[in-house]
CSV table of C-alpha atoms in Angstrom, one decimal:
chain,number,residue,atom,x,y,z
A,202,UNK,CA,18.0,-4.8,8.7
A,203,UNK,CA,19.8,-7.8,9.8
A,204,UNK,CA,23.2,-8.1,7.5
A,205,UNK,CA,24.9,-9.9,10.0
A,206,UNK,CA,23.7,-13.2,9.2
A,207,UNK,CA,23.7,-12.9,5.8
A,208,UNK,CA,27.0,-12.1,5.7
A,209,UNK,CA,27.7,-15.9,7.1
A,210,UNK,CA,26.6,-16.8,3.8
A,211,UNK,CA,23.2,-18.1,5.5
A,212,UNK,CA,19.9,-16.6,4.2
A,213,UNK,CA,17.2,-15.5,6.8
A,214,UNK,CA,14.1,-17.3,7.1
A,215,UNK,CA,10.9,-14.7,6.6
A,216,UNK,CA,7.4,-15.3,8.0
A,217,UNK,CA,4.2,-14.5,6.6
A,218,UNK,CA,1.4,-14.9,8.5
A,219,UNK,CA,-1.9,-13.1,7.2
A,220,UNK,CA,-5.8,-13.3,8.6
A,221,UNK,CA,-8.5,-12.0,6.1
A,222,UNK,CA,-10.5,-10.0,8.9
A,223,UNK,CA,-10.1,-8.2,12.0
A,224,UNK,CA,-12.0,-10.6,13.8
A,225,UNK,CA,-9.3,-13.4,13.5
A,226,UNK,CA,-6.4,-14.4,15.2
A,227,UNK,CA,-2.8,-14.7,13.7
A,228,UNK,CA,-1.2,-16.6,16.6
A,229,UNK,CA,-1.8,-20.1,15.0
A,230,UNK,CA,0.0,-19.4,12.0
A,231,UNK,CA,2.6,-17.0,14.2
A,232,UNK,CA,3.7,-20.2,16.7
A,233,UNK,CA,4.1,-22.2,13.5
A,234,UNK,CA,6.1,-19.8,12.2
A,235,UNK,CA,8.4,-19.4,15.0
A,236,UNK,CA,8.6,-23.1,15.7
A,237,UNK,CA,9.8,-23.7,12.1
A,238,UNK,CA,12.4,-21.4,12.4
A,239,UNK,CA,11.5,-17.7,11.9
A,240,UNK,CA,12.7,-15.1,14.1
A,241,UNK,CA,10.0,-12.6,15.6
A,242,UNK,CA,12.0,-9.7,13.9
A,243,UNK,CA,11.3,-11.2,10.6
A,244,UNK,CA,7.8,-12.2,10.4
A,245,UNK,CA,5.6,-10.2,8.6
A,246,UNK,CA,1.3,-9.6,9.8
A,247,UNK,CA,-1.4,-8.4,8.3
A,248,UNK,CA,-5.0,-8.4,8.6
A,249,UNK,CA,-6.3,-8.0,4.8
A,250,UNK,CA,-8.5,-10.3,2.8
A,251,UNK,CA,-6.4,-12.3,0.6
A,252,UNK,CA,-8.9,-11.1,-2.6
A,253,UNK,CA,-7.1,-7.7,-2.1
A,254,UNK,CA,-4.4,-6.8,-4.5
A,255,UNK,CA,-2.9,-4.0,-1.8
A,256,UNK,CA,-1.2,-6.5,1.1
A,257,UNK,CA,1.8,-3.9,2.5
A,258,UNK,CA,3.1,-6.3,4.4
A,259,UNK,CA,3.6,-8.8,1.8
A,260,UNK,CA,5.0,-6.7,-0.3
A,261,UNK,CA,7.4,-5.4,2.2
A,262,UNK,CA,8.4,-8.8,3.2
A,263,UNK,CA,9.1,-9.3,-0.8
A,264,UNK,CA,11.2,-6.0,-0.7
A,265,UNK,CA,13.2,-7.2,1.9
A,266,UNK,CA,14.2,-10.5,1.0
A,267,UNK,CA,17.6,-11.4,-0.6
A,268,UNK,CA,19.5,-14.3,-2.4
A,269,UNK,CA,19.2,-17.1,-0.2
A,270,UNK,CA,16.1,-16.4,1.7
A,271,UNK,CA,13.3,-18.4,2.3
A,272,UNK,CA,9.9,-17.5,2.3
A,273,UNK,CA,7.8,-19.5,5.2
A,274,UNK,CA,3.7,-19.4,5.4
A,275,UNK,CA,1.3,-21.8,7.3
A,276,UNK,CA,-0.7,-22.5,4.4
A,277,UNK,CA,-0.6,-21.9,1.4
A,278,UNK,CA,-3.9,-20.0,0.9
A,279,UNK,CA,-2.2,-17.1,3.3
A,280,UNK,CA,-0.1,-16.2,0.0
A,281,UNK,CA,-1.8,-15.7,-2.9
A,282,UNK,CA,-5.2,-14.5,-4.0
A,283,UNK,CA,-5.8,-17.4,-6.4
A,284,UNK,CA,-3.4,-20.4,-7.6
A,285,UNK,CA,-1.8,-18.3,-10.9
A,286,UNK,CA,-1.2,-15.4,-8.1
A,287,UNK,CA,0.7,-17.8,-5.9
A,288,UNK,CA,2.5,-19.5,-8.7
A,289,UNK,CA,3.5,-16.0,-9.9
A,290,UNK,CA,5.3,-15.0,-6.2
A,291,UNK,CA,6.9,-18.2,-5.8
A,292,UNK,CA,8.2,-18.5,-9.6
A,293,UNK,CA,9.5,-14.6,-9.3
A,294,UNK,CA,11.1,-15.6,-5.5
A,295,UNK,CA,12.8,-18.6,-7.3
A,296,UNK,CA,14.1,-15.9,-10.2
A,297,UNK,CA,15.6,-13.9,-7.3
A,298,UNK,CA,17.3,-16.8,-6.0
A,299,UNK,CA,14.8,-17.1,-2.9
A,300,UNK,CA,13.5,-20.5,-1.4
A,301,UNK,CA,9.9,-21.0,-0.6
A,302,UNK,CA,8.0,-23.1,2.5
A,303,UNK,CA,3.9,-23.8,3.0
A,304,UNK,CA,4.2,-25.9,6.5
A,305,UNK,CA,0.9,-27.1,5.8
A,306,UNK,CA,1.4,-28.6,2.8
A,307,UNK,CA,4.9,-29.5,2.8
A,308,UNK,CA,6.0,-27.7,-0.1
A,309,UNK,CA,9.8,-26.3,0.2
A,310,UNK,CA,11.3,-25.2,-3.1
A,311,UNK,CA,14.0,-25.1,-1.6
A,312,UNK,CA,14.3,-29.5,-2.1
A,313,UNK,CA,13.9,-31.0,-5.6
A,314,UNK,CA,10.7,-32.8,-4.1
A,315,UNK,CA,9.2,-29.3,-3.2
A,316,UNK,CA,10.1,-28.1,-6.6
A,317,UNK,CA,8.3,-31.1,-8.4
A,318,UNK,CA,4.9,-30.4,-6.1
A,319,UNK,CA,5.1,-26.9,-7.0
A,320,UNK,CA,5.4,-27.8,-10.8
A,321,UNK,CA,2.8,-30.0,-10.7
A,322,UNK,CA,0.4,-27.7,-9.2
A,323,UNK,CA,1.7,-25.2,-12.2
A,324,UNK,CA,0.6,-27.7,-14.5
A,325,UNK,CA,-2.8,-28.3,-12.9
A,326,UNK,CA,-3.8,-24.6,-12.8
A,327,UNK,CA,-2.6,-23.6,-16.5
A,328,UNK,CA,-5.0,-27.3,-17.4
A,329,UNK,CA,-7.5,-25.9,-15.4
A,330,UNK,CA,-7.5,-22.2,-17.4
A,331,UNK,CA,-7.3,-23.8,-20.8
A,332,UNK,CA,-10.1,-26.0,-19.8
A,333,UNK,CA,-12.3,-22.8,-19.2
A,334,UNK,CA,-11.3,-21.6,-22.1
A,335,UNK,CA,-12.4,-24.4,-23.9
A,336,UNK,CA,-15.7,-24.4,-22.3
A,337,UNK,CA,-15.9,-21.0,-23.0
A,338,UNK,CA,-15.0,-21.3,-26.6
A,339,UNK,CA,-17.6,-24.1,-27.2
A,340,UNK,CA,-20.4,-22.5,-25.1
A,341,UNK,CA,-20.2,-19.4,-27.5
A,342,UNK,CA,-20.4,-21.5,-30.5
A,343,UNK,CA,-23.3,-23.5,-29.5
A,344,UNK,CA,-25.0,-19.9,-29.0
A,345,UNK,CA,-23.9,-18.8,-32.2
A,346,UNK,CA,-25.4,-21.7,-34.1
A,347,UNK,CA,-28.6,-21.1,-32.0
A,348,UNK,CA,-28.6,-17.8,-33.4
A,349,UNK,CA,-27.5,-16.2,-30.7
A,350,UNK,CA,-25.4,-12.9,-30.2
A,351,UNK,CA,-22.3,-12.4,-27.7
A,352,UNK,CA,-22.8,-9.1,-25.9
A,353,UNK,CA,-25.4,-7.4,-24.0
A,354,UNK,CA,-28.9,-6.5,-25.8
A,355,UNK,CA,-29.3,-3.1,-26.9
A,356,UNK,CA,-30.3,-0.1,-24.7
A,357,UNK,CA,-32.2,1.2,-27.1
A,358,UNK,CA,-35.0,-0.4,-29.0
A,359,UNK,CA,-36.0,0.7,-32.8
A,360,UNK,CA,-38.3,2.9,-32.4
A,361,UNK,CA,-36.0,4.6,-29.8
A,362,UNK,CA,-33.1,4.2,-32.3
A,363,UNK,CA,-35.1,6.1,-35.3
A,364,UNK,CA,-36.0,8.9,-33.2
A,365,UNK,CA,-32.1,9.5,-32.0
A,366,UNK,CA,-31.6,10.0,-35.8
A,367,UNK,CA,-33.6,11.6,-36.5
A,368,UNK,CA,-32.9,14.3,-33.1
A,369,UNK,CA,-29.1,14.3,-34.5
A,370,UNK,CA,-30.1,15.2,-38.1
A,371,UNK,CA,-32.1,18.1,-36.2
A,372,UNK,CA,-28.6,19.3,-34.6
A,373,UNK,CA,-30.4,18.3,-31.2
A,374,UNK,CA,-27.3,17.8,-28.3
A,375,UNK,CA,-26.6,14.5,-26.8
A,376,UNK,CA,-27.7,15.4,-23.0
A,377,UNK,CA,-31.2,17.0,-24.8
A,378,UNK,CA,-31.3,13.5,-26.8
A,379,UNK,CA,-31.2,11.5,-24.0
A,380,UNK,CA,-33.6,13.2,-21.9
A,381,UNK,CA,-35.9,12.7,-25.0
A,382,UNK,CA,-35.4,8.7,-24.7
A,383,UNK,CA,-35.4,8.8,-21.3
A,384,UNK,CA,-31.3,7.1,-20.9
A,385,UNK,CA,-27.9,8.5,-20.1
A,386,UNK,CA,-25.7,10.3,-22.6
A,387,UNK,CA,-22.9,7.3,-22.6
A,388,UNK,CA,-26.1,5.1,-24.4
A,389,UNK,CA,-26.8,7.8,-26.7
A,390,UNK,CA,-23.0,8.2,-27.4
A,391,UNK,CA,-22.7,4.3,-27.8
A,392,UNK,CA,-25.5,4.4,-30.5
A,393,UNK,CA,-24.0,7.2,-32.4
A,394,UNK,CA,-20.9,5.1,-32.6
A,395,UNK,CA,-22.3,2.0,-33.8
């Protein structure tokens, strides 16, 4: 869109400024954007809740950037959906040679300080998803010694279970069956698989 200055060997600084309803009001994050550096003709807005997987704009704004870049946001919440989804972006902007700046929280990859934050949050989030899975882990294995099963309980109770065999030994058909118990055909099919 705009060669011309990347052709001085300088990358373009891209803006993305996002608002999670149509209620809310971009300029904040805009002005901050423009007074760190962004030009107007490169800053990307949408209006999409950040729990979305579809953000156009983002991923146009990822489309368009080249070696040399730098991605620019006013917070850092405004990127990703969740810290591994940030940490994702900005490690596959680094791959691509692409710098990265939160002006709220003074991260920019683009120093070795900025790099260092960013690692350390890296570090915090993988701790904090091996920690779940620890608690996970041990919570399940408490329940187990309790004598308690993983998984939801059964649709179908005994009696219900004795009469479905004995329907299918009759040749009876799966929506027919589960009229009969009074439950849906993906139950009866479940309890003919198990």
């Amino acid at each position: 869109m705009f060669p011309e200055k990347r052709k001085n060997g300088k990358g373009l600084l891209i803006g993305y400024a996002r608002v999670s309803t149509f209620d809310q009001n971009p300029q904040l994050q805009i002005d901050a954007l423009v007074d760190a550096g962004v030009d107007i003709r490169h800053l990307y807005e949408e209006k999409v809740s950040g729990s979305h997987l579809n953000r156009p704009r983002l991923k146009d704004a990822l489309e368009f950037m080249k070696k040399g870049d730098v991605l620019i946001v006013w917070k850092l919440d405004r990127l990703g959906r969740s810290l591994q989804d940030l940490i994702g972006i900005i490690e596959d902007l680094k791959k691509r040679g692409i710098g990265f700046k939160s002006l709220t929280e003074g991260i920019d990859t683009t120093t070795s300080g900025g790099m260092l934050i960013f690692h350390i949050f890296g570090s915090l989030a993988q701790f904090g998803r091996e920690l779940t899975r620890e608690r996970t882990l041990a919570g399940l294995e408490a329940a187990r010694r309790q004598g308690r099963k993983g998984g939801r309980p059964r649709s179908l109770n005994n009696e219900q279970r004795e009469t479905l065999k004995e329907l299918i030994e009759q040749g009876k058909g799966v929506s027919h069956i589960a009229r009969i118990l009074n439950t849906s055909r993906f139950t009866v099919y479940r309890e003919i698989g198990r």
